[in-house]
């Protein structure tokens, strides 16, 4: 089974699951696949919006009910909680909307916000706004990548599997570099 066949068969599930977690890579790839006609762009955005909202709501409520024991058990998570706590005091609305764009804070952010005095309704409304912006921008970046690549390469269908593979390899490499950098610090 080819990469494009796998994408067509499991792409929507991957978009949703990836968006519940930290799904930027999956979402960029899905945007590109939508440009190529393998996935529906509006459905990709809808699934990313739903998955992104759900993931952050789950993290928020985990923080609300189990936050303190988690921070004491995972010191790395606790180290990320400190700046978020300070930001909540000064930039609550912007932080809630934008936390999904802050690399490395996607899971820790809503968890720590859940431990604060931010109401669940306020978080939900701002989380919905943030998820909508995030889904459109990140999927749109993948779609725009496909458009740009098609403009540069006239017969893109001939190279699409290579392009998809390059996106996956680049995402994996970026993740490895981030992990190495985090370990070094």
Tab-separated table of C-alpha atoms in Angstrom:
chain	number	residue	atom	x	y	z
A	1	UNK	CA	0.000	0.000	0.000
A	2	UNK	CA	1.434	3.374	-1.001
A	3	UNK	CA	1.725	6.427	1.223
A	4	UNK	CA	-1.021	8.223	-0.695
A	5	UNK	CA	-3.369	5.234	-0.323
A	6	UNK	CA	-2.700	5.149	3.418
A	7	UNK	CA	-3.374	8.855	3.593
A	8	UNK	CA	-6.644	8.542	1.700
A	9	UNK	CA	-7.759	5.618	3.891
A	10	UNK	CA	-6.686	6.832	7.335
A	11	UNK	CA	-6.139	10.559	6.780
A	12	UNK	CA	-9.250	11.840	8.528
A	13	UNK	CA	-8.649	9.645	11.570
A	14	UNK	CA	-5.015	10.824	11.688
A	15	UNK	CA	-6.128	14.458	11.501
A	16	UNK	CA	-8.521	14.046	14.417
A	17	UNK	CA	-6.177	12.010	16.638
A	18	UNK	CA	-3.193	14.182	15.760
A	19	UNK	CA	-5.177	17.308	16.578
A	20	UNK	CA	-6.169	15.969	19.984
A	21	UNK	CA	-2.442	15.690	20.677
A	22	UNK	CA	0.119	18.100	19.211
A	23	UNK	CA	-1.069	17.834	15.619
A	24	UNK	CA	0.745	20.490	13.612
A	25	UNK	CA	2.692	18.008	11.489
A	26	UNK	CA	-0.345	15.881	10.730
A	27	UNK	CA	-2.395	18.973	9.970
A	28	UNK	CA	0.166	20.451	7.562
A	29	UNK	CA	0.352	17.087	5.804
A	30	UNK	CA	-3.464	16.916	5.673
A	31	UNK	CA	-3.616	20.412	4.176
A	32	UNK	CA	-1.188	19.304	1.481
A	33	UNK	CA	-3.209	16.119	0.897
A	34	UNK	CA	-6.362	18.242	0.569
A	35	UNK	CA	-4.635	20.353	-2.064
A	36	UNK	CA	-3.819	17.168	-3.951
A	37	UNK	CA	-7.439	16.023	-3.778
A	38	UNK	CA	-7.000	13.114	-1.340
A	39	UNK	CA	-8.851	14.785	1.515
A	40	UNK	CA	-11.556	17.424	1.749
A	41	UNK	CA	-10.093	20.727	2.973
A	42	UNK	CA	-13.259	21.818	4.866
A	43	UNK	CA	-13.457	18.408	6.552
A	44	UNK	CA	-9.763	18.567	7.502
A	45	UNK	CA	-10.343	21.961	9.143
A	46	UNK	CA	-13.504	20.738	10.905
A	47	UNK	CA	-11.792	17.625	12.298
A	48	UNK	CA	-8.736	19.618	13.384
A	49	UNK	CA	-10.989	22.160	15.096
A	50	UNK	CA	-12.897	19.421	16.944
A	51	UNK	CA	-9.766	17.447	17.876
A	52	UNK	CA	-7.835	20.541	18.948
A	53	UNK	CA	-10.703	21.747	21.108
A	54	UNK	CA	-11.214	18.335	22.687
A	55	UNK	CA	-7.512	17.834	23.433
A	56	UNK	CA	-7.153	21.168	25.179
A	57	UNK	CA	-10.415	20.726	27.107
A	58	UNK	CA	-9.213	17.343	28.367
A	59	UNK	CA	-5.891	18.879	29.454
A	60	UNK	CA	-7.750	21.751	31.146
A	61	UNK	CA	-9.918	19.398	33.198
A	62	UNK	CA	-6.980	17.138	34.050
A	63	UNK	CA	-5.285	20.259	35.383
A	64	UNK	CA	-8.407	21.310	37.248
A	65	UNK	CA	-8.759	17.973	39.070
A	66	UNK	CA	-5.304	16.329	39.036
A	67	UNK	CA	-2.865	19.175	38.302
A	68	UNK	CA	-0.860	19.397	41.522
A	69	UNK	CA	-0.051	15.658	41.754
A	70	UNK	CA	0.953	15.642	38.067
A	71	UNK	CA	3.320	18.575	38.510
A	72	UNK	CA	5.005	16.920	41.463
A	73	UNK	CA	5.346	13.648	39.554
A	74	UNK	CA	6.689	15.179	36.309
A	75	UNK	CA	9.348	17.840	37.015
A	76	UNK	CA	9.721	18.712	33.329
A	77	UNK	CA	6.042	19.605	33.203
A	78	UNK	CA	6.428	21.603	36.400
A	79	UNK	CA	9.252	23.637	34.849
A	80	UNK	CA	6.894	24.690	32.053
A	81	UNK	CA	4.159	25.563	34.508
A	82	UNK	CA	6.075	28.441	36.095
A	83	UNK	CA	6.092	30.811	33.084
A	84	UNK	CA	2.503	29.897	32.215
A	85	UNK	CA	1.358	30.830	35.729
A	86	UNK	CA	2.983	34.227	35.357
A	87	UNK	CA	1.488	34.773	31.898
A	88	UNK	CA	-2.005	33.865	33.125
A	89	UNK	CA	-1.927	36.800	35.532
A	90	UNK	CA	-1.138	39.351	32.805
A	91	UNK	CA	-2.296	37.920	29.471
A	92	UNK	CA	-5.147	35.529	30.260
A	93	UNK	CA	-7.226	35.945	27.079
A	94	UNK	CA	-4.279	35.972	24.676
A	95	UNK	CA	-2.662	33.041	26.430
A	96	UNK	CA	-5.751	30.857	26.265
A	97	UNK	CA	-6.317	31.632	22.573
A	98	UNK	CA	-2.650	31.338	21.638
A	99	UNK	CA	-1.300	28.547	23.839
A	100	UNK	CA	-1.731	26.005	21.036
A	101	UNK	CA	0.713	28.030	18.934
A	102	UNK	CA	3.400	27.944	21.633
A	103	UNK	CA	5.607	24.979	20.827
A	104	UNK	CA	6.188	22.842	23.877
A	105	UNK	CA	3.274	24.358	25.815
A	106	UNK	CA	0.385	22.752	23.925
A	107	UNK	CA	-0.320	20.150	26.613
A	108	UNK	CA	1.221	21.900	29.623
A	109	UNK	CA	-0.576	25.185	28.904
A	110	UNK	CA	-4.189	24.049	29.228
A	111	UNK	CA	-3.213	21.819	32.141
A	112	UNK	CA	-1.757	24.768	34.085
A	113	UNK	CA	-4.625	27.041	33.050
A	114	UNK	CA	-6.956	24.400	34.484
A	115	UNK	CA	-5.133	24.749	37.795
A	116	UNK	CA	-5.746	28.520	37.823
A	117	UNK	CA	-8.908	30.432	38.660
A	118	UNK	CA	-9.969	30.679	34.991
A	119	UNK	CA	-13.579	29.478	34.738
A	120	UNK	CA	-14.348	26.423	32.622
A	121	UNK	CA	-16.797	28.427	30.474
A	122	UNK	CA	-14.265	31.176	29.774
A	123	UNK	CA	-11.650	28.601	28.834
A	124	UNK	CA	-14.117	26.774	26.562
A	125	UNK	CA	-15.091	29.922	24.647
A	126	UNK	CA	-11.503	31.101	24.188
A	127	UNK	CA	-10.365	27.545	23.398
A	128	UNK	CA	-12.983	27.345	20.621
A	129	UNK	CA	-11.666	30.592	19.149
A	130	UNK	CA	-8.056	29.434	19.367
A	131	UNK	CA	-8.866	26.053	17.820
A	132	UNK	CA	-10.673	27.702	14.897
A	133	UNK	CA	-7.739	30.014	14.168
A	134	UNK	CA	-5.225	27.178	14.588
A	135	UNK	CA	-7.066	24.729	12.326
A	136	UNK	CA	-7.415	27.228	9.479
A	137	UNK	CA	-3.847	28.545	9.720
A	138	UNK	CA	-2.018	25.231	10.024
A	139	UNK	CA	-4.104	23.313	7.466
A	140	UNK	CA	-3.943	26.388	5.249
A	141	UNK	CA	-0.145	26.334	5.462
A	142	UNK	CA	-0.144	22.767	4.131
A	143	UNK	CA	-2.568	23.692	1.389
A	144	UNK	CA	-0.477	26.733	0.489
A	145	UNK	CA	2.624	24.540	0.426
A	146	UNK	CA	0.880	22.331	-2.141
A	147	UNK	CA	-0.137	25.358	-4.168
A	148	UNK	CA	3.390	26.757	-4.119
A	149	UNK	CA	4.912	23.395	-4.974
A	150	UNK	CA	2.495	23.003	-7.878
A	151	UNK	CA	3.444	26.457	-9.133
A	152	UNK	CA	7.129	25.507	-8.987
A	153	UNK	CA	6.743	21.985	-10.374
A	154	UNK	CA	4.310	21.751	-13.268
A	155	UNK	CA	3.597	18.028	-12.971
A	156	UNK	CA	3.183	17.722	-9.211
A	157	UNK	CA	1.283	14.408	-9.350
A	158	UNK	CA	4.510	12.779	-10.529
A	159	UNK	CA	6.342	13.925	-7.381
A	160	UNK	CA	3.585	13.926	-4.768
A	161	UNK	CA	4.737	10.796	-2.913
A	162	UNK	CA	8.223	12.258	-2.662
A	163	UNK	CA	6.772	15.555	-1.419
A	164	UNK	CA	4.653	13.774	1.219
A	165	UNK	CA	7.664	11.746	2.320
A	166	UNK	CA	9.805	14.894	2.537
A	167	UNK	CA	7.193	16.586	4.738
A	168	UNK	CA	7.140	13.581	7.081
A	169	UNK	CA	10.959	13.396	7.192
A	170	UNK	CA	11.227	17.147	7.855
A	171	UNK	CA	8.697	16.888	10.681
A	172	UNK	CA	10.535	13.965	12.268
A	173	UNK	CA	13.860	15.802	11.988
A	174	UNK	CA	12.362	18.930	13.569
A	175	UNK	CA	11.049	16.808	16.436
A	176	UNK	CA	14.456	15.183	16.950
A	177	UNK	CA	16.251	18.530	16.905
A	178	UNK	CA	13.781	19.883	19.447
A	179	UNK	CA	14.318	16.868	21.731
A	180	UNK	CA	18.095	17.124	21.466
A	181	UNK	CA	17.932	20.850	22.196
A	182	UNK	CA	15.653	20.223	25.191
A	183	UNK	CA	18.011	17.558	26.567
A	184	UNK	CA	20.995	19.821	26.079
A	185	UNK	CA	19.341	22.607	28.079
